Short mmCIF file of C-alpha atoms in Angstrom, two decimals:
data_model
loop_
_atom_site.label_atom_id
_atom_site.label_comp_id
_atom_site.label_asym_id
_atom_site.label_seq_id
_atom_site.Cartn_x
_atom_site.Cartn_y
_atom_site.Cartn_z
CA MET A 1 138.53 -143.94 46.62
CA SER A 2 141.50 -146.26 46.11
CA THR A 3 143.45 -146.37 42.87
CA PRO A 4 141.84 -148.93 40.51
CA ARG A 5 143.75 -152.09 39.81
CA GLU A 6 143.90 -153.02 36.14
CA ILE A 7 144.16 -156.70 35.30
CA PRO A 8 145.79 -157.26 31.88
CA GLY A 9 144.15 -159.42 29.26
CA PRO A 10 143.22 -159.65 25.59
CA PRO A 11 142.71 -156.18 24.05
CA ALA A 12 139.64 -157.28 22.06
CA ILE A 13 137.53 -157.59 25.22
CA PRO A 14 135.93 -154.33 26.40
CA ARG A 15 137.10 -153.28 29.84
CA LEU A 16 134.65 -153.82 32.69
CA SER A 17 134.84 -151.39 35.61
CA VAL A 18 133.69 -152.65 39.01
CA ARG A 19 132.99 -150.47 42.07
CA THR A 20 132.17 -151.64 45.58
CA GLU A 21 130.33 -149.79 48.32
CA ASP A 22 133.50 -149.17 50.30
CA GLY A 23 134.97 -147.10 47.45
CA ARG A 24 137.29 -149.63 45.85
CA ALA A 25 137.47 -149.78 42.07
CA PHE A 26 138.71 -152.49 39.73
CA ARG A 27 139.05 -152.92 35.96
CA PHE A 28 138.97 -156.28 34.23
CA VAL A 29 139.42 -157.66 30.73
CA ARG A 30 139.24 -161.30 31.82
CA ALA A 31 136.93 -163.50 33.88
CA PHE A 32 136.91 -162.80 37.62
CA GLN A 33 135.18 -163.78 40.84
CA ILE A 34 133.46 -161.79 43.57
CA GLY A 35 133.24 -163.23 47.05
CA ARG A 36 134.54 -163.40 50.59
CA GLU A 37 137.42 -165.83 49.93
CA HIS A 38 140.93 -164.46 49.93
CA ASP A 39 141.63 -165.56 46.37
CA CYS A 40 138.60 -163.80 44.86
CA ASP A 41 139.52 -160.96 42.51
CA VAL A 42 136.94 -158.67 44.15
CA ARG A 43 136.97 -159.60 47.81
CA ILE A 44 134.09 -158.36 49.98
CA GLU A 45 134.11 -159.25 53.66
CA ASP A 46 130.42 -159.21 54.55
CA ALA A 47 128.21 -161.77 56.25
CA HIS A 48 125.77 -161.67 53.31
CA VAL A 49 128.51 -162.62 50.83
CA SER A 50 129.40 -166.24 50.11
CA ARG A 51 132.99 -167.42 49.88
CA LYS A 52 132.66 -167.47 46.09
CA HIS A 53 129.50 -165.59 45.31
CA VAL A 54 129.62 -164.46 41.65
CA MET A 55 131.58 -165.36 38.52
CA VAL A 56 131.76 -162.70 35.79
CA SER A 57 133.07 -163.57 32.33
CA PHE A 58 133.00 -162.38 28.73
CA GLU A 59 130.83 -164.77 26.70
CA ASP A 60 129.57 -164.58 23.11
CA GLY A 61 130.46 -160.92 22.76
CA GLU A 62 129.08 -159.68 26.08
CA TRP A 63 129.89 -159.60 29.77
CA ARG A 64 127.69 -161.91 31.89
CA LEU A 65 127.53 -162.74 35.57
CA HIS A 66 126.61 -166.08 37.09
CA ASP A 67 125.56 -166.83 40.66
CA ARG A 68 127.91 -169.51 42.00
CA GLN A 69 125.19 -171.21 44.06
CA SER A 70 125.59 -168.56 46.75
CA GLY A 71 123.65 -168.88 49.97
CA ASN A 72 121.98 -165.44 49.79
CA GLY A 73 121.70 -165.03 46.03
CA VAL A 74 122.31 -162.22 43.54
CA PHE A 75 119.65 -159.50 43.12
CA VAL A 76 119.03 -157.10 40.23
CA ASN A 77 116.33 -154.47 40.80
CA GLY A 78 115.06 -156.44 43.78
CA ARG A 79 114.71 -159.71 41.82
CA ARG A 80 116.91 -162.72 42.43
CA VAL A 81 118.74 -163.90 39.29
CA GLU A 82 120.98 -166.82 38.42
CA THR A 83 122.61 -165.02 35.51
CA ALA A 84 122.45 -161.55 33.97
CA SER A 85 123.88 -159.68 31.01
CA ILE A 86 125.91 -156.51 31.56
CA ASP A 87 125.07 -154.33 28.58
CA GLN A 88 126.38 -150.91 29.58
CA SER A 89 125.86 -150.69 33.33
CA LEU A 90 124.45 -153.03 35.95
CA THR A 91 124.05 -152.75 39.71
CA ILE A 92 123.74 -155.97 41.70
CA ARG A 93 123.17 -156.68 45.37
CA LEU A 94 124.86 -159.65 47.02
CA GLY A 95 122.02 -161.01 49.13
CA ALA A 96 118.65 -159.31 49.61
CA ASP A 97 120.17 -156.97 52.22
CA GLY A 98 123.81 -157.27 51.24
CA PRO A 99 126.32 -154.89 49.68
CA LEU A 100 125.92 -153.30 46.25
CA VAL A 101 128.35 -153.77 43.37
CA VAL A 102 128.25 -151.52 40.28
CA MET A 103 129.61 -152.75 36.94
CA GLU A 104 130.07 -150.63 33.81
CA VAL A 105 131.33 -151.63 30.36
CA ALA A 106 133.78 -149.19 28.79
CA SER A 107 133.79 -148.41 25.10
CA PRO A 108 136.59 -150.33 23.34
CA ALA A 109 139.68 -148.21 22.84
CA LEU A 110 141.05 -147.62 19.36
CA PRO A 111 144.39 -149.30 18.77
CA ALA A 112 147.27 -146.90 19.14
CA LYS A 113 149.14 -146.00 15.96
CA ARG A 114 152.66 -147.26 15.88
CA PRO A 115 155.24 -144.57 15.24
CA PRO A 116 157.14 -144.99 11.99
CA ALA A 117 160.48 -146.68 12.38
CA MET A 118 163.65 -144.70 11.75
CA GLN A 119 165.07 -145.64 8.39
CA LYS A 120 168.56 -144.27 8.57
CA PRO A 121 171.27 -146.78 9.38
CA GLY A 122 172.53 -146.69 12.95
CA GLY A 123 169.29 -145.26 14.36
CA GLU A 124 167.97 -146.53 17.69
CA THR A 125 164.98 -148.24 16.12
CA MET A 126 167.21 -149.99 13.60
CA LEU A 127 169.50 -151.08 16.44
CA LEU A 128 166.63 -152.59 18.44
CA ALA A 129 165.29 -154.28 15.33
CA SER A 130 168.68 -155.82 14.65
CA TYR A 131 168.86 -157.12 18.22
CA ALA A 132 165.37 -158.59 17.89
CA GLU A 133 166.26 -160.25 14.58
CA ARG A 134 169.58 -161.48 15.93
CA TYR A 135 168.15 -163.23 18.97
CA PHE A 136 164.52 -163.94 18.07
CA GLY A 137 164.15 -163.67 14.27
CA ALA A 138 162.75 -166.58 12.31
CA MET A 139 165.62 -166.49 9.78
CA ALA A 140 168.36 -166.01 12.35
CA ASP A 141 169.49 -169.64 12.24
CA GLU A 142 170.88 -169.22 8.72
CA GLU A 143 173.65 -166.81 9.66
CA PRO A 144 176.89 -167.50 11.57
CA VAL A 145 176.73 -166.35 15.19
CA GLY A 146 178.81 -166.48 18.34
CA GLY A 147 178.49 -169.13 21.02
CA ARG A 148 176.61 -166.98 23.56
CA THR A 149 174.16 -165.70 20.96
CA LEU A 150 173.51 -169.25 19.80
CA MET A 151 172.99 -170.40 23.39
CA ILE A 152 170.48 -167.62 24.12
CA ARG A 153 168.69 -168.22 20.81
CA LYS A 154 168.30 -171.94 21.47
CA ALA A 155 167.04 -171.27 24.98
CA PHE A 156 164.41 -168.83 23.72
CA HIS A 157 163.28 -171.19 20.96
CA SER A 158 162.93 -173.98 23.50
CA VAL A 159 160.72 -171.84 25.72
CA GLN A 160 158.61 -170.71 22.73
CA LYS A 161 157.95 -174.29 21.69
CA LYS A 162 157.07 -175.38 25.22
CA GLN A 163 154.68 -172.46 25.71
CA LYS A 164 152.86 -173.27 22.46
CA ARG A 165 152.60 -176.95 23.39
CA LEU A 166 151.40 -176.08 26.86
CA TYR A 167 148.68 -173.76 25.55
CA ARG A 168 147.41 -176.52 23.24
CA GLY A 169 147.71 -179.09 26.01
CA MET A 170 145.73 -176.97 28.46
CA VAL A 171 142.87 -176.64 25.99
CA PHE A 172 142.87 -180.38 25.24
CA LEU A 173 143.08 -181.42 28.89
CA ALA A 174 140.39 -178.95 29.92
CA LEU A 175 138.05 -180.47 27.33
CA LEU A 176 138.98 -183.94 28.51
CA ALA A 177 138.23 -182.96 32.11
CA ALA A 178 134.91 -181.44 31.07
CA VAL A 179 133.91 -184.73 29.47
CA GLY A 180 134.98 -186.54 32.62
CA ALA A 181 133.01 -184.11 34.79
CA GLY A 182 129.89 -184.80 32.71
CA SER A 183 130.13 -188.48 33.59
CA TYR A 184 130.75 -187.86 37.27
CA ALA A 185 127.38 -189.16 38.38
CA TYR A 186 128.25 -192.54 36.85
CA TYR A 187 131.85 -192.91 37.82
CA GLY A 188 132.10 -190.83 41.01
CA HIS A 189 135.45 -191.33 42.69
CA ARG A 190 137.11 -192.57 39.50
CA GLN A 191 136.20 -189.40 37.62
CA MET A 192 137.47 -187.23 40.49
CA MET A 193 140.81 -189.02 40.31
CA GLN A 194 140.95 -188.47 36.56
CA GLN A 195 140.29 -184.76 37.01
CA LYS A 196 143.04 -184.52 39.60
CA ALA A 197 145.39 -186.30 37.23
CA VAL A 198 144.58 -183.71 34.54
CA ALA A 199 145.25 -180.90 37.03
CA GLN A 200 148.62 -182.46 37.91
CA GLU A 201 149.50 -182.77 34.23
CA LEU A 202 148.86 -179.07 33.70
CA PHE A 203 150.70 -178.09 36.86
CA TYR A 204 153.90 -179.97 36.11
CA ALA A 205 153.90 -178.75 32.51
CA MET A 206 153.88 -175.19 33.90
CA LYS A 207 156.64 -176.00 36.37
CA ALA A 208 158.83 -177.42 33.60
CA LEU A 209 158.29 -174.16 31.76
CA ASP A 210 159.26 -172.26 34.93
CA VAL A 211 162.61 -174.03 34.98
CA ASP A 212 163.26 -173.21 31.32
CA ILE A 213 162.30 -169.56 31.72
CA ALA A 214 164.51 -169.26 34.80
CA ASN A 215 167.46 -170.65 32.86
CA VAL A 216 166.81 -168.18 30.03
CA GLU A 217 166.72 -165.39 32.62
CA ARG A 218 170.15 -166.41 33.88
CA LEU A 219 171.59 -166.52 30.37
CA VAL A 220 170.15 -163.12 29.49
CA ALA A 221 171.32 -161.60 32.79
CA THR A 222 174.91 -162.65 32.13
CA SER A 223 174.74 -161.39 28.54
CA GLY A 224 173.34 -157.99 29.54
CA ASN A 225 171.10 -157.94 26.46
CA ALA A 226 168.18 -155.53 27.02
CA GLN A 227 166.11 -156.96 24.17
CA GLY A 228 166.42 -160.40 25.71
CA GLN A 229 165.19 -159.04 29.03
CA GLU A 230 162.08 -157.67 27.33
CA GLN A 231 161.45 -161.06 25.73
CA VAL A 232 161.75 -162.74 29.13
CA LYS A 233 159.09 -160.36 30.46
CA LEU A 234 156.75 -161.48 27.68
CA TYR A 235 157.31 -165.11 28.56
CA LEU A 236 156.65 -164.39 32.24
CA GLU A 237 153.43 -162.59 31.39
CA ARG A 238 152.25 -165.55 29.33
CA ARG A 239 153.18 -167.83 32.22
CA ARG A 240 151.05 -165.71 34.57
CA GLN A 241 148.15 -166.03 32.15
CA MET A 242 148.58 -169.81 32.23
CA GLU A 243 148.46 -169.70 36.03
CA SER A 244 145.23 -167.71 35.86
CA ASN A 245 143.76 -170.25 33.44
CA TYR A 246 144.82 -173.06 35.77
CA ASP A 247 143.08 -171.30 38.68
CA ARG A 248 139.87 -171.06 36.69
CA PHE A 249 140.24 -174.67 35.63
CA LEU A 250 140.41 -175.83 39.26
CA SER A 251 137.61 -173.48 40.25
CA GLY A 252 135.36 -174.91 37.57
CA LEU A 253 136.02 -178.49 38.67
CA ASN A 254 135.41 -177.77 42.38
CA LEU A 255 137.92 -180.46 43.24
CA TYR A 256 138.16 -179.47 46.87
CA ASP A 257 135.99 -176.42 47.56
CA ARG A 258 133.15 -178.44 49.04
CA THR A 259 135.16 -180.77 51.22
CA LEU A 260 137.82 -178.58 52.82
CA THR A 261 137.67 -175.82 55.40
CA PRO A 262 138.78 -172.29 54.47
CA GLN A 263 141.96 -172.90 56.49
CA GLU A 264 142.75 -176.08 54.54
CA GLN A 265 142.09 -174.34 51.23
CA LEU A 266 144.62 -171.66 52.22
CA ILE A 267 147.18 -174.38 52.97
CA LEU A 268 146.79 -175.75 49.45
CA ARG A 269 146.90 -172.29 47.88
CA VAL A 270 150.15 -171.36 49.67
CA THR A 271 151.66 -174.74 48.83
CA ARG A 272 151.06 -174.03 45.16
CA LEU A 273 152.50 -170.52 45.51
CA PHE A 274 155.70 -172.19 46.68
CA GLY A 275 155.76 -174.40 43.59
CA GLU A 276 154.35 -177.72 44.76
CA CYS A 277 151.28 -179.37 43.25
CA GLU A 278 148.50 -179.41 45.83
CA MET A 279 146.82 -182.28 44.00
CA ALA A 280 149.87 -184.49 44.56
CA ALA A 281 150.28 -183.73 48.28
CA PRO A 282 150.49 -186.76 50.62
CA PRO A 283 147.20 -187.60 52.45
CA GLU A 284 148.61 -186.48 55.81
CA TYR A 285 149.91 -183.14 54.52
CA LEU A 286 146.95 -180.94 55.52
CA ALA A 287 146.90 -182.34 59.06
CA GLU A 288 150.67 -181.91 59.33
CA VAL A 289 150.63 -178.23 58.31
CA SER A 290 147.64 -177.62 60.59
CA SER A 291 149.65 -178.96 63.52
CA TYR A 292 152.46 -176.48 62.77
CA ILE A 293 149.90 -173.67 62.54
CA ARG A 294 148.76 -174.59 66.04
CA LYS A 295 152.38 -174.30 67.24
CA TRP A 296 152.51 -170.72 65.92
CA GLN A 297 149.13 -170.01 67.55
CA GLY A 298 150.39 -171.35 70.87
CA SER A 299 153.33 -168.96 71.10
CA GLY A 300 153.82 -165.21 70.95
CA ARG A 301 156.68 -165.56 68.49
CA TYR A 302 154.61 -165.04 65.32
CA ALA A 303 152.99 -161.78 66.41
CA LYS A 304 156.27 -160.45 67.81
CA ALA A 305 158.15 -161.14 64.57
CA VAL A 306 155.42 -159.63 62.39
CA PHE A 307 155.26 -156.47 64.51
CA ARG A 308 159.03 -156.11 64.27
CA ALA A 309 158.97 -156.51 60.48
CA GLN A 310 156.17 -153.96 60.14
CA GLU A 311 157.74 -151.48 62.55
CA MET A 312 161.13 -151.65 60.79
CA GLY A 313 159.68 -151.55 57.27
CA TYR A 314 161.11 -154.92 56.24
CA ALA A 315 158.10 -156.49 54.52
CA LYS A 316 157.88 -154.28 51.44
CA LYS A 317 161.60 -154.36 50.67
CA ILE A 318 161.85 -158.13 51.10
CA ALA A 319 158.79 -158.69 48.90
CA GLU A 320 160.22 -156.39 46.21
CA GLU A 321 163.55 -158.22 46.07
CA PHE A 322 161.91 -161.60 45.63
CA GLN A 323 159.48 -160.27 43.04
CA LYS A 324 162.45 -158.90 41.07
CA GLN A 325 163.69 -162.48 40.89
CA ASP A 326 160.21 -163.70 39.85
CA LEU A 327 159.94 -165.64 43.09
CA PRO A 328 157.01 -165.79 45.54
CA PRO A 329 157.21 -162.86 48.00
CA GLN A 330 156.12 -165.38 50.63
CA PHE A 331 159.80 -166.30 50.98
CA PHE A 332 159.54 -163.39 53.45
CA TYR A 333 158.63 -166.05 56.02
CA LEU A 334 161.96 -167.81 55.54
CA ALA A 335 163.61 -164.83 57.25
CA MET A 336 161.04 -165.11 60.04
CA GLN A 337 162.00 -168.74 60.61
CA GLU A 338 165.73 -167.99 60.39
CA SER A 339 165.96 -165.01 62.73
CA ASP A 340 162.55 -163.53 63.62
CA PHE A 341 163.75 -160.60 61.43
CA ASP A 342 166.65 -159.85 63.76
CA GLU A 343 169.35 -158.28 61.54
CA VAL A 344 172.06 -158.66 64.21
CA ALA A 345 171.33 -162.31 65.00
CA SER A 346 174.24 -164.77 65.28
CA GLY A 347 173.82 -168.52 65.14
CA PRO A 348 175.73 -171.25 66.97
CA PRO A 349 179.23 -172.32 65.81
CA THR A 350 179.17 -174.98 63.08
CA ARG A 351 181.79 -176.65 60.89
CA MET A 352 180.80 -174.14 58.17
CA GLY A 353 181.28 -171.17 60.49
CA ILE A 354 178.85 -168.93 62.34
CA ALA A 355 175.71 -167.83 60.47
CA LYS A 356 174.82 -164.18 60.93
CA GLY A 357 172.19 -161.62 60.09
CA MET A 358 168.49 -161.72 59.24
CA TRP A 359 169.07 -164.41 56.59
CA GLN A 360 171.69 -166.32 58.61
CA PHE A 361 174.34 -166.53 55.89
CA ILE A 362 177.39 -168.65 56.64
CA PRO A 363 180.69 -166.95 55.69
CA SER A 364 181.34 -168.86 52.44
CA THR A 365 177.85 -168.31 50.99
CA ALA A 366 177.90 -164.66 52.03
CA SER A 367 181.15 -164.10 50.15
CA GLN A 368 179.86 -165.99 47.11
CA TYR A 369 176.92 -163.59 46.85
CA GLY A 370 178.87 -160.39 47.31
CA LEU A 371 178.55 -159.80 51.05
CA LYS A 372 181.67 -158.65 52.90
CA VAL A 373 182.42 -160.76 55.99
CA GLY A 374 183.72 -158.79 58.97
CA PRO A 375 186.72 -159.40 61.26
CA LEU A 376 184.50 -160.88 64.00
CA VAL A 377 183.61 -163.80 61.74
CA ALA A 378 184.70 -166.36 64.36
CA TYR A 379 182.75 -164.76 67.21
CA ARG A 380 179.09 -165.12 68.03
CA ARG A 381 178.29 -161.43 68.26
CA PRO A 382 177.31 -158.59 65.92
CA ASP A 383 179.97 -157.12 63.67
CA PRO A 384 179.34 -153.52 62.51
CA VAL A 385 181.32 -153.99 59.27
CA ASP A 386 179.87 -157.39 58.35
CA ASP A 387 177.43 -157.03 55.42
CA ARG A 388 175.38 -159.93 56.74
CA HIS A 389 174.05 -157.52 59.37
CA GLN A 390 173.10 -154.96 56.68
CA TRP A 391 169.61 -156.30 56.11
CA GLU A 392 168.97 -154.68 52.72
CA LYS A 393 172.24 -155.99 51.24
CA ALA A 394 171.63 -159.39 52.79
CA THR A 395 168.07 -159.49 51.43
CA ARG A 396 169.28 -158.86 47.87
CA ALA A 397 171.87 -161.61 48.27
CA ALA A 398 169.28 -164.01 49.74
CA ALA A 399 166.90 -163.45 46.82
CA ARG A 400 169.66 -164.19 44.28
CA TYR A 401 170.87 -167.22 46.23
CA ILE A 402 167.36 -168.67 46.49
CA LYS A 403 166.72 -168.00 42.78
CA ASP A 404 169.86 -169.93 41.85
CA ILE A 405 168.74 -172.98 43.82
CA TYR A 406 165.13 -172.64 42.63
CA SER A 407 166.01 -172.44 38.94
CA THR A 408 168.44 -175.36 38.83
CA ASP A 409 168.54 -178.44 41.02
CA ALA A 410 165.38 -177.65 43.00
CA GLN A 411 163.40 -177.70 39.71
CA ALA A 412 161.24 -174.70 40.72
CA SER A 413 160.14 -176.25 44.04
CA GLY A 414 160.09 -173.63 46.79
CA LEU A 415 159.84 -176.34 49.43
CA LEU A 416 163.04 -177.99 48.15
CA VAL A 417 164.68 -174.56 48.23
CA MET A 418 163.75 -174.23 51.91
CA ALA A 419 165.15 -177.68 52.67
CA SER A 420 168.35 -176.79 50.87
CA TYR A 421 168.65 -173.46 52.69
CA ASN A 422 168.39 -175.20 56.07
CA TRP A 423 170.21 -178.47 55.48
CA GLY A 424 172.94 -177.16 53.20
CA GLU A 425 172.43 -177.00 49.48
CA HIS A 426 175.18 -179.48 48.65
CA ARG A 427 173.76 -182.24 50.82
CA VAL A 428 170.28 -181.72 49.42
CA ILE A 429 171.47 -181.24 45.86
CA ASN A 430 173.64 -184.36 45.92
CA MET A 431 170.49 -186.28 46.86
CA LEU A 432 168.37 -184.47 44.26
CA ARG A 433 170.81 -185.28 41.48
CA THR A 434 170.04 -188.95 41.96
CA MET A 435 166.45 -188.14 40.87
CA PRO A 436 165.21 -187.35 37.31
CA ALA A 437 165.68 -183.70 36.38
CA ASN A 438 162.05 -182.68 35.90
CA PRO A 439 159.50 -181.17 38.32
CA ARG A 440 157.16 -184.17 38.20
CA GLU A 441 159.86 -186.54 39.48
CA ARG A 442 161.95 -184.10 41.51
CA ASN A 443 159.84 -182.26 44.08
CA PHE A 444 159.26 -182.19 47.83
CA TRP A 445 156.62 -184.92 47.71
CA LYS A 446 158.98 -187.27 45.84
CA VAL A 447 161.80 -186.55 48.28
CA LEU A 448 159.54 -187.48 51.19
CA GLU A 449 158.36 -190.58 49.35
CA GLN A 450 161.82 -191.82 48.36
CA HIS A 451 164.23 -190.32 50.90
CA ARG A 452 162.18 -189.58 54.04
CA ASP A 453 164.68 -191.38 56.27
CA GLN A 454 167.50 -189.14 54.98
CA VAL A 455 165.75 -185.82 55.67
CA PRO A 456 166.61 -184.57 59.19
CA LYS A 457 163.65 -183.82 61.45
CA GLU A 458 165.05 -180.31 61.89
CA THR A 459 164.80 -179.71 58.13
CA TYR A 460 161.28 -181.18 57.91
CA ASP A 461 160.21 -178.94 60.80
CA TYR A 462 161.89 -175.97 59.15
CA VAL A 463 160.02 -176.39 55.85
CA LEU A 464 156.60 -176.91 57.41
CA SER A 465 157.15 -174.03 59.85
CA ILE A 466 157.72 -171.65 56.93
CA VAL A 467 154.75 -173.00 54.98
CA SER A 468 152.45 -172.72 58.02
CA ALA A 469 153.70 -169.20 58.77
CA ALA A 470 152.92 -168.18 55.18
CA VAL A 471 149.45 -169.73 55.45
CA ILE A 472 148.69 -167.69 58.57
CA GLY A 473 150.07 -164.59 56.87
CA GLU A 474 147.49 -164.85 54.07
CA ASN A 475 144.68 -164.20 56.58
CA PRO A 476 145.87 -163.94 60.21
CA LYS A 477 142.37 -163.18 61.54
CA LEU A 478 141.14 -166.52 60.20
CA PHE A 479 143.64 -168.14 62.58
CA GLY A 480 142.85 -166.01 65.61
CA PHE A 481 145.44 -163.25 65.23
CA GLY A 482 144.26 -159.67 65.61
CA PHE A 483 146.22 -158.04 62.78
CA ASP A 484 146.40 -157.99 59.00
CA GLY A 485 148.96 -160.03 57.11
CA PRO A 486 152.40 -158.44 56.71
CA LEU A 487 152.14 -158.88 52.90
CA ALA A 488 148.55 -157.59 52.66
CA PHE A 489 149.81 -154.54 50.75
CA LEU A 490 150.42 -156.85 47.77
CA ASP A 491 146.65 -157.35 47.38
CA ARG A 492 146.20 -153.60 47.06
CA GLN A 493 148.79 -153.12 44.33
#
């Protein structure tokens, strides 16, 4: 049996344990879905199971399950049900002859007693408390402080206010969308557009928060304050909860589930992982990405690169470095596009020098991010003492470099980061700085809308090649490849 995955949530909700026939176990304290789709919390690949078969949520003091209009139904004791209460334990079957799922409610745990704080001056607890009061305390503004402390404090207060406003806004907009959904039969297309507008409003509010949190992270990292780092973790956890709420919001509206193929739904999901709003994508976007997917399918390059990454153990390390920077691990596919994971690769001569290594750093950027450039810098061949060929060092540098672009001028758009990485960040950033500094007005869609003639075809191809590679990587078998995704281990963590 695999190690259960515990999904964090509000402590007041009793934990629900879920076991599948193949021995997997899960624990939840929030709503979740069971189905065949990749984004289901409990994914069961079986012909009897619908893409999104069951929704389970905590309602009015009890866990309940709801059939999501599945094709084969949900059965309890041989009887098909639309909904059922989970008192202590419940076994369901997905389809009359489908797989079993067992759910058990755990007794609520008693809250842990907090250890008494040390009272003597100079103790560790007193020290941590003073740090907390200095940077985060409600009365801290009344005392004189240094410039860096004031800067960090203001940044944290800004994020706190935005998170509170966003929570309230999400509740209000969700109610507004629900009202709109109730009138759908009367207003049809108009109501759908209103719901999409609400989804965009929520999305860009979260992206603005991403930019603020990233800036706080940079301030705290330069200050070296451990208490600040813990506070950043709390903000990131709240941001993840918002993302989960947004997922459920979209799921409840069914804005595109019924009209798009599974492949197209994956395209939208990956696009959002990279920080672009799928609801704002241009009409031709799905067809464009699909055409780049076909290019990968028509060549052996994708499989060859994935096998190399798996054989050499690259995937886990690359994913870890990007996760440390709170970036999507799917930036793994940027290295695929750059070099096919060839750590000794050398690019053609350019006015900026020769790019080398798995991440194809030019000499100046390599030096800026702590990589030593070797004596063969002017030659298009491997250099044993050039850090750009040391893939682990280069991966750490790439993650920091991408985070810097992501958290500043790219306004948390992964697709703009890719364009910058390929085209040269200064050329892209000079163009971006002519646009308003907020994610709604500065994103990949707006760049294409306002500056399409300035974006080189090579850069456009580069971005969509990475996106399409990441889409395939979410479920290679769906696209005709005979292997699991190189980042599939993330789903098992």
